Tab-separated table of C-alpha atoms in Angstrom:
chain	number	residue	atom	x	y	z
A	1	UNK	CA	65.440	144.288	-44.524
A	2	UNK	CA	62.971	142.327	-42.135
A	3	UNK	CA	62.890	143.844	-38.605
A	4	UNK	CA	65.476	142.872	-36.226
A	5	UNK	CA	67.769	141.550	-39.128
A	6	UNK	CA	71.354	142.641	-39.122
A	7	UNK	CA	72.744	143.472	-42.568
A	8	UNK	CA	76.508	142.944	-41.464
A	9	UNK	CA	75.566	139.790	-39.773
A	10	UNK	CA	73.451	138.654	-42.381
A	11	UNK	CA	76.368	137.304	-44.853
A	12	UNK	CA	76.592	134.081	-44.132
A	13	UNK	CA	80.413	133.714	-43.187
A	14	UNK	CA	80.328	136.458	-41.359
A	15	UNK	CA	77.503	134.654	-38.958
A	16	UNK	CA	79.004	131.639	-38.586
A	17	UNK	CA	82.258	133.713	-37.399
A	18	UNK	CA	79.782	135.461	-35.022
A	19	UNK	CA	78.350	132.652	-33.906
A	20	UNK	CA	82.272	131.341	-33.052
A	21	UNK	CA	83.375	134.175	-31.654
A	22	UNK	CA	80.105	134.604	-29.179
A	23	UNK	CA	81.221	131.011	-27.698
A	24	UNK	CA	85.162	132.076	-27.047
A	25	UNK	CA	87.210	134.499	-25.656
A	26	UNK	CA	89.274	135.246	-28.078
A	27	UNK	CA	88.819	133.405	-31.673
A	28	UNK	CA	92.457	133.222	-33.834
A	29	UNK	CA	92.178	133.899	-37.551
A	30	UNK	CA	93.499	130.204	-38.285
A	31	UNK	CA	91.009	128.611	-36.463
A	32	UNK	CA	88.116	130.818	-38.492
A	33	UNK	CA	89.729	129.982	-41.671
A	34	UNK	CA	90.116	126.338	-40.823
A	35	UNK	CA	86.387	126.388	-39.609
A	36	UNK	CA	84.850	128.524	-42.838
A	37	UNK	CA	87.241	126.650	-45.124
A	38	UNK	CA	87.415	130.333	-47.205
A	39	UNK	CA	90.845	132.154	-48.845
A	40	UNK	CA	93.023	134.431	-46.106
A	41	UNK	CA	91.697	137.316	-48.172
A	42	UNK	CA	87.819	136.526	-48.158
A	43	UNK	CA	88.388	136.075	-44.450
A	44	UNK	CA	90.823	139.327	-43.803
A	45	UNK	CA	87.958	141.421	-46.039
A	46	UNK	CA	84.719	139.407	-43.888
A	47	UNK	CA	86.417	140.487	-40.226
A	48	UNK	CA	87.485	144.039	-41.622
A	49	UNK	CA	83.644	144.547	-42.060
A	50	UNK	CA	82.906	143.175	-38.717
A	51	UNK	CA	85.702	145.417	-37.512
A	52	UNK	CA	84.140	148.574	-39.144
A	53	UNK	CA	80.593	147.790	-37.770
A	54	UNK	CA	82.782	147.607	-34.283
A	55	UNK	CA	81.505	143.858	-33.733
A	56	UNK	CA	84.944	142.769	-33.075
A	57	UNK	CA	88.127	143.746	-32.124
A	58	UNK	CA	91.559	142.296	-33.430
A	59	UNK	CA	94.170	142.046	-31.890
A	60	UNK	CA	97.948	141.551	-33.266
A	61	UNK	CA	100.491	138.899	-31.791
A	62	UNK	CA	103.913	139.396	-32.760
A	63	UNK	CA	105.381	140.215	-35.963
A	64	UNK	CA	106.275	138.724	-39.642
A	65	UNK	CA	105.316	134.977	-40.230
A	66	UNK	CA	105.012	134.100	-36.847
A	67	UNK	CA	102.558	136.566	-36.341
A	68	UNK	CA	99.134	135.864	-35.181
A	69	UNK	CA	95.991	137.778	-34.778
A	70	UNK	CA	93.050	136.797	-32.857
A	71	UNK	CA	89.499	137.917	-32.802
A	72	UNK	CA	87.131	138.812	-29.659
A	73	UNK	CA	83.087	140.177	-29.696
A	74	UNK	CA	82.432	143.457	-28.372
A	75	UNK	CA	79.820	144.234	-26.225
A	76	UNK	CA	78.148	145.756	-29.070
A	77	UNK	CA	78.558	143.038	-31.640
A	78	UNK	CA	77.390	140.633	-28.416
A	79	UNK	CA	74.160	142.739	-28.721
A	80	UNK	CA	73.711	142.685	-32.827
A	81	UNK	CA	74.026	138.706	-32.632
A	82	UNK	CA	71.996	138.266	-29.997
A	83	UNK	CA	69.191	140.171	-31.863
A	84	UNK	CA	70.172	139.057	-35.326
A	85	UNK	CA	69.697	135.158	-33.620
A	86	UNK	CA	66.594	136.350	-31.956
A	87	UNK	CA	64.198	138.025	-34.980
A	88	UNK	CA	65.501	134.195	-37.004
A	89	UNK	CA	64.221	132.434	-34.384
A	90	UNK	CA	60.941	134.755	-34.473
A	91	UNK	CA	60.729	134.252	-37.998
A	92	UNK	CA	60.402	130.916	-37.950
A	93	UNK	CA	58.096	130.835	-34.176
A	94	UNK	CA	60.812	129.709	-32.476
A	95	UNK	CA	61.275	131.035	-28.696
B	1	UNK	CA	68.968	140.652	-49.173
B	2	UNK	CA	65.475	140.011	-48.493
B	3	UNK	CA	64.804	136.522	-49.243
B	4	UNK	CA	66.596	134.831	-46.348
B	5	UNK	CA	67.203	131.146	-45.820
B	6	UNK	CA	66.168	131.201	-42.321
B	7	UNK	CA	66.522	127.663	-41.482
B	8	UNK	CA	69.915	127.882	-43.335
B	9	UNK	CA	71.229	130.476	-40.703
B	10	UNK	CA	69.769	128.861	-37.918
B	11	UNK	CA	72.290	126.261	-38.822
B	12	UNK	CA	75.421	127.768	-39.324
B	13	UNK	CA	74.754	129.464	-36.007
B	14	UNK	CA	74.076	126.541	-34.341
B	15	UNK	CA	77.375	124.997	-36.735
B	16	UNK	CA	79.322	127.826	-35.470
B	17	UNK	CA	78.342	128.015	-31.665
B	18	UNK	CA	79.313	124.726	-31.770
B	19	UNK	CA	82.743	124.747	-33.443
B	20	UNK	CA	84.890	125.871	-30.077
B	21	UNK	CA	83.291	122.897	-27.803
B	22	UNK	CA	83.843	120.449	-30.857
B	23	UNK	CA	87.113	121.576	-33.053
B	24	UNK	CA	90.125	121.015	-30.911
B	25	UNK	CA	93.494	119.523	-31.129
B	26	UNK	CA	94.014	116.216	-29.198
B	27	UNK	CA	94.318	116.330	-25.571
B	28	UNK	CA	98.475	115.509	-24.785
B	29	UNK	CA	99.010	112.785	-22.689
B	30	UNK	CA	100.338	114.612	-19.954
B	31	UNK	CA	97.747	116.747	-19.515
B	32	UNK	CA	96.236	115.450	-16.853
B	33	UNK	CA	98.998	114.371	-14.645
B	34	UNK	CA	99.923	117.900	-14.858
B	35	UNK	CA	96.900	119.566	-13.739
B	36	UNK	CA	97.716	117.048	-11.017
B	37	UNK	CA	100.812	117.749	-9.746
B	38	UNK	CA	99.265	121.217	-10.282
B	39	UNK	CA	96.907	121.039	-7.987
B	40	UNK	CA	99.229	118.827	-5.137
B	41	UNK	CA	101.508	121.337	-5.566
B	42	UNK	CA	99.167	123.941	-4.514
B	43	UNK	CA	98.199	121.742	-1.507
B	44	UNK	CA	101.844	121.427	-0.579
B	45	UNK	CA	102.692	125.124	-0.548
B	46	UNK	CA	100.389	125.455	2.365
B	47	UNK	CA	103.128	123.388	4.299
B	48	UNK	CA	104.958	126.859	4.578
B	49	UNK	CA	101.747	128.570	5.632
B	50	UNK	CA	102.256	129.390	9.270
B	51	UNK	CA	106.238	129.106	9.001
B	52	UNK	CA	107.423	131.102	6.267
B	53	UNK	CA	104.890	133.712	5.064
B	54	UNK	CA	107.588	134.578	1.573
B	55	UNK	CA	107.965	131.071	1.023
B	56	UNK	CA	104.271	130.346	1.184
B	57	UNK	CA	103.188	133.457	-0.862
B	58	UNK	CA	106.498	133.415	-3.745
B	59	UNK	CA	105.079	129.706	-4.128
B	60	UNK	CA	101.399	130.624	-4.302
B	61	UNK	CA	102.520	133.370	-6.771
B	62	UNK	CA	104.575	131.128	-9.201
B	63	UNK	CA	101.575	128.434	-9.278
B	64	UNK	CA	99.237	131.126	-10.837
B	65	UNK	CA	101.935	132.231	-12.851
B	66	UNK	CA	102.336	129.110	-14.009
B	67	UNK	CA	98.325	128.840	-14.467
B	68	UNK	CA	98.001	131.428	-16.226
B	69	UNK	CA	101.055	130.560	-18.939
B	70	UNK	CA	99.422	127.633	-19.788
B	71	UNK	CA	95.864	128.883	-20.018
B	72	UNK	CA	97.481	131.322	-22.394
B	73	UNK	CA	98.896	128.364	-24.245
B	74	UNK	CA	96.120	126.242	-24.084
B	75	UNK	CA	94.580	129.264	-26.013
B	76	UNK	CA	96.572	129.594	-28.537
B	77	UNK	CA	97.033	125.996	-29.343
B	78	UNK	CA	93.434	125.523	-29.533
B	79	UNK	CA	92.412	128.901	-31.613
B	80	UNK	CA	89.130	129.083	-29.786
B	81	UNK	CA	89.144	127.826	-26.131
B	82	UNK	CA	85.230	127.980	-24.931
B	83	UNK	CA	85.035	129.664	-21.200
B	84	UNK	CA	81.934	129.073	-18.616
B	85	UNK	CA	79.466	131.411	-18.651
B	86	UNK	CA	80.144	132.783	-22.558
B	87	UNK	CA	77.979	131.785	-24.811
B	88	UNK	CA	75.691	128.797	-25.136
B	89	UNK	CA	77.382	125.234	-25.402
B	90	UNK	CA	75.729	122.524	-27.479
B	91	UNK	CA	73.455	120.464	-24.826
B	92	UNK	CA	75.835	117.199	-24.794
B	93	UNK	CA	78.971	119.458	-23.994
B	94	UNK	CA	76.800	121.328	-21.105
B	95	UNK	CA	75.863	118.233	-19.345
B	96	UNK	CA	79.491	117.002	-19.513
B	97	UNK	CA	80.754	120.648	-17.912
B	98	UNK	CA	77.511	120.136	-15.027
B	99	UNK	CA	79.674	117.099	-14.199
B	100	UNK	CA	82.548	118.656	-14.703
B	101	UNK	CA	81.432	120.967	-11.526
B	102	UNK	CA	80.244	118.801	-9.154
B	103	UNK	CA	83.183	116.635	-9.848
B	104	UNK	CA	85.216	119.390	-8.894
B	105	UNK	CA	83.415	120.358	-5.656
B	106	UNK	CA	83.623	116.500	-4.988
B	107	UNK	CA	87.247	116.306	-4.732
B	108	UNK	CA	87.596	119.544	-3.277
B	109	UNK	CA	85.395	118.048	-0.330
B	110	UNK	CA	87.534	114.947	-0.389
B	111	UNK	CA	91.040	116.395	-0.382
B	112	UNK	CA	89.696	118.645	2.412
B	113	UNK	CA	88.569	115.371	4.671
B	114	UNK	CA	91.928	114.009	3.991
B	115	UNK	CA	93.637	116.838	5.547
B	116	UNK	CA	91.596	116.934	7.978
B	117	UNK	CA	92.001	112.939	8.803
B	118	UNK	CA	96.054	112.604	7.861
B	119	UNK	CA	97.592	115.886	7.429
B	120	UNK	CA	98.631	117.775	4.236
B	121	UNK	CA	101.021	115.638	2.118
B	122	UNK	CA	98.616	113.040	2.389
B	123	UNK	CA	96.158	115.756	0.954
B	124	UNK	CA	98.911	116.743	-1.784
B	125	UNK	CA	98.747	113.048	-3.088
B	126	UNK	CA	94.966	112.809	-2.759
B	127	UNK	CA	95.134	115.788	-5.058
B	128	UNK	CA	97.165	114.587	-7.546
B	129	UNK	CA	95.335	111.496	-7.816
B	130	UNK	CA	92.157	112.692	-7.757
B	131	UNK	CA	92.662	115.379	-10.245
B	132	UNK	CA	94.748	113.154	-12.554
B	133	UNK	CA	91.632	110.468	-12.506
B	134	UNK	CA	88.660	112.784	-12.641
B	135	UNK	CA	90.026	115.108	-15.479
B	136	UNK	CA	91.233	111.587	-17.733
B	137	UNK	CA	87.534	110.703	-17.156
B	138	UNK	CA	86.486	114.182	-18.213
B	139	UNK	CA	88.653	114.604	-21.101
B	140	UNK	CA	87.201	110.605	-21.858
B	141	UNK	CA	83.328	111.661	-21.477
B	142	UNK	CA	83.790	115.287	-23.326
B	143	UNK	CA	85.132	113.251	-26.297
B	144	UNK	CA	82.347	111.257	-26.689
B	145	UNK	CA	80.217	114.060	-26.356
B	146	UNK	CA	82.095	116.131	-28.710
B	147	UNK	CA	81.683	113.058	-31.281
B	148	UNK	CA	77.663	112.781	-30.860
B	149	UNK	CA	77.823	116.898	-31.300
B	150	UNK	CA	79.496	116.817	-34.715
B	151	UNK	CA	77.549	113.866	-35.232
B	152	UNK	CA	74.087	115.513	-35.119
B	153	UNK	CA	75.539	118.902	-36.701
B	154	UNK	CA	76.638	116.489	-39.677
């Protein structure tokens, strides 16, 4: 892996989540589906790795079909995009 | 894993950075006359100030109550409200929230004058005017904005 490069972060839909989540509160799962135009499952099994890395934290609303859950960074995940954004930009001699 | 797009993930993070400022369901109508009557409201409880210190601070109490509800809502409607001071806004969005600002301090200097000059419900309905007009030109200016954003992200 090239330095500074985060593995979790590095799947593609799993940035792009990252990258929504570092400009919101709280991000719901409807809007990241809507946004990454993937399956409920691809998107459940993207955020439970983000979850297990401790990037983000999910939180339940209510319960049954009118259940929501939403999605906010943790201060560690804040750090692991912020670096993962940083060595790109390095890559390619951006500041 | 080691051959990397890099120009590929610079752009779905600039796609996704962008998505809060630029997704969003449209603006109701009412919004803004709300906020309004929001804000005169708040004005007006300070008629109770000096004379009934329950009145004034039950009042005060229910308006951030109320504030807070329907930033909650606002939330949830919207799936990923953008706050100041998280994250980095696309450039056309930031100027529009710079204006945003100074438009507030603006009519927070001029609904202080017109207490000052003709008392407080005159203040109240400089308020709700005021707010009403500047946040239907800033909802106005942040769509056009929000249109040249997905524009250049296309």
């Amino acid at each position: 892996m090239i330095e500074g490069l985060d593995p979790v972060i590095h799947v593609p839909k799993r940035l792009a989540a990252m990258a929504m989540l570092a400009n919101a509160a709280t991000v719901s799962f409807r809007f990241l589906r809507e946004q990454l135009e993937i399956s409920e499952s691809d998107l459940s099994k993207q955020m439970s790795a983000l979850e297990a890395a401790g990037y983000v934290k999910a939180t339940k609303d209510g319960h049954g079909r009118g259940a929501t859950t939403t999605y906010a960074m943790t201060k560690l995940g804040q750090r692991a995009y912020q670096g993962h954004c940083a060595a790109l930009r390095k890559l390619i001699g951006q500041p | 894993m080691e051959s990397i797009d890099v120009a590929a993930q610079l752009q779905a993070v600039e796609r996704g950075e962008a998505a809060p400022y630029i997704s969003y369901p449209p603006t109701p109508w009412w919004y803004a006359p709300a906020i309004g009557a929001w804000a005169a409201a708040f004005i007006g409880v300070f008629t109770w100030w000096r004379e009934n210190t329950a009145l004034f601070t039950s009042f005060l109490v229910l308006l951030i109550v109320v504030e807070g509800l329907f930033l909650r809502w606002m939330q949830q409607r919207h799936g990923a409200l953008p706050m100041p001071g998280r994250g980095r806004p696309p450039a056309e969005i930031a100027v529009v929230w710079r204006g945003y600002f100074a438009g507030v301090l603006v009519v927070a200097a001029l609904v202080g004058l017109v207490w000052w000059l003709a008392g407080l419900g005159f203040a109240a309905a400089a308020a709700f005017v005021l707010v009403t007009a500047g946040l239907a030109l800033y909802e106005a200016k942040y769509a056009v904005a929000a249109e040249r954003v997905k524009a250049r992200l296309r």
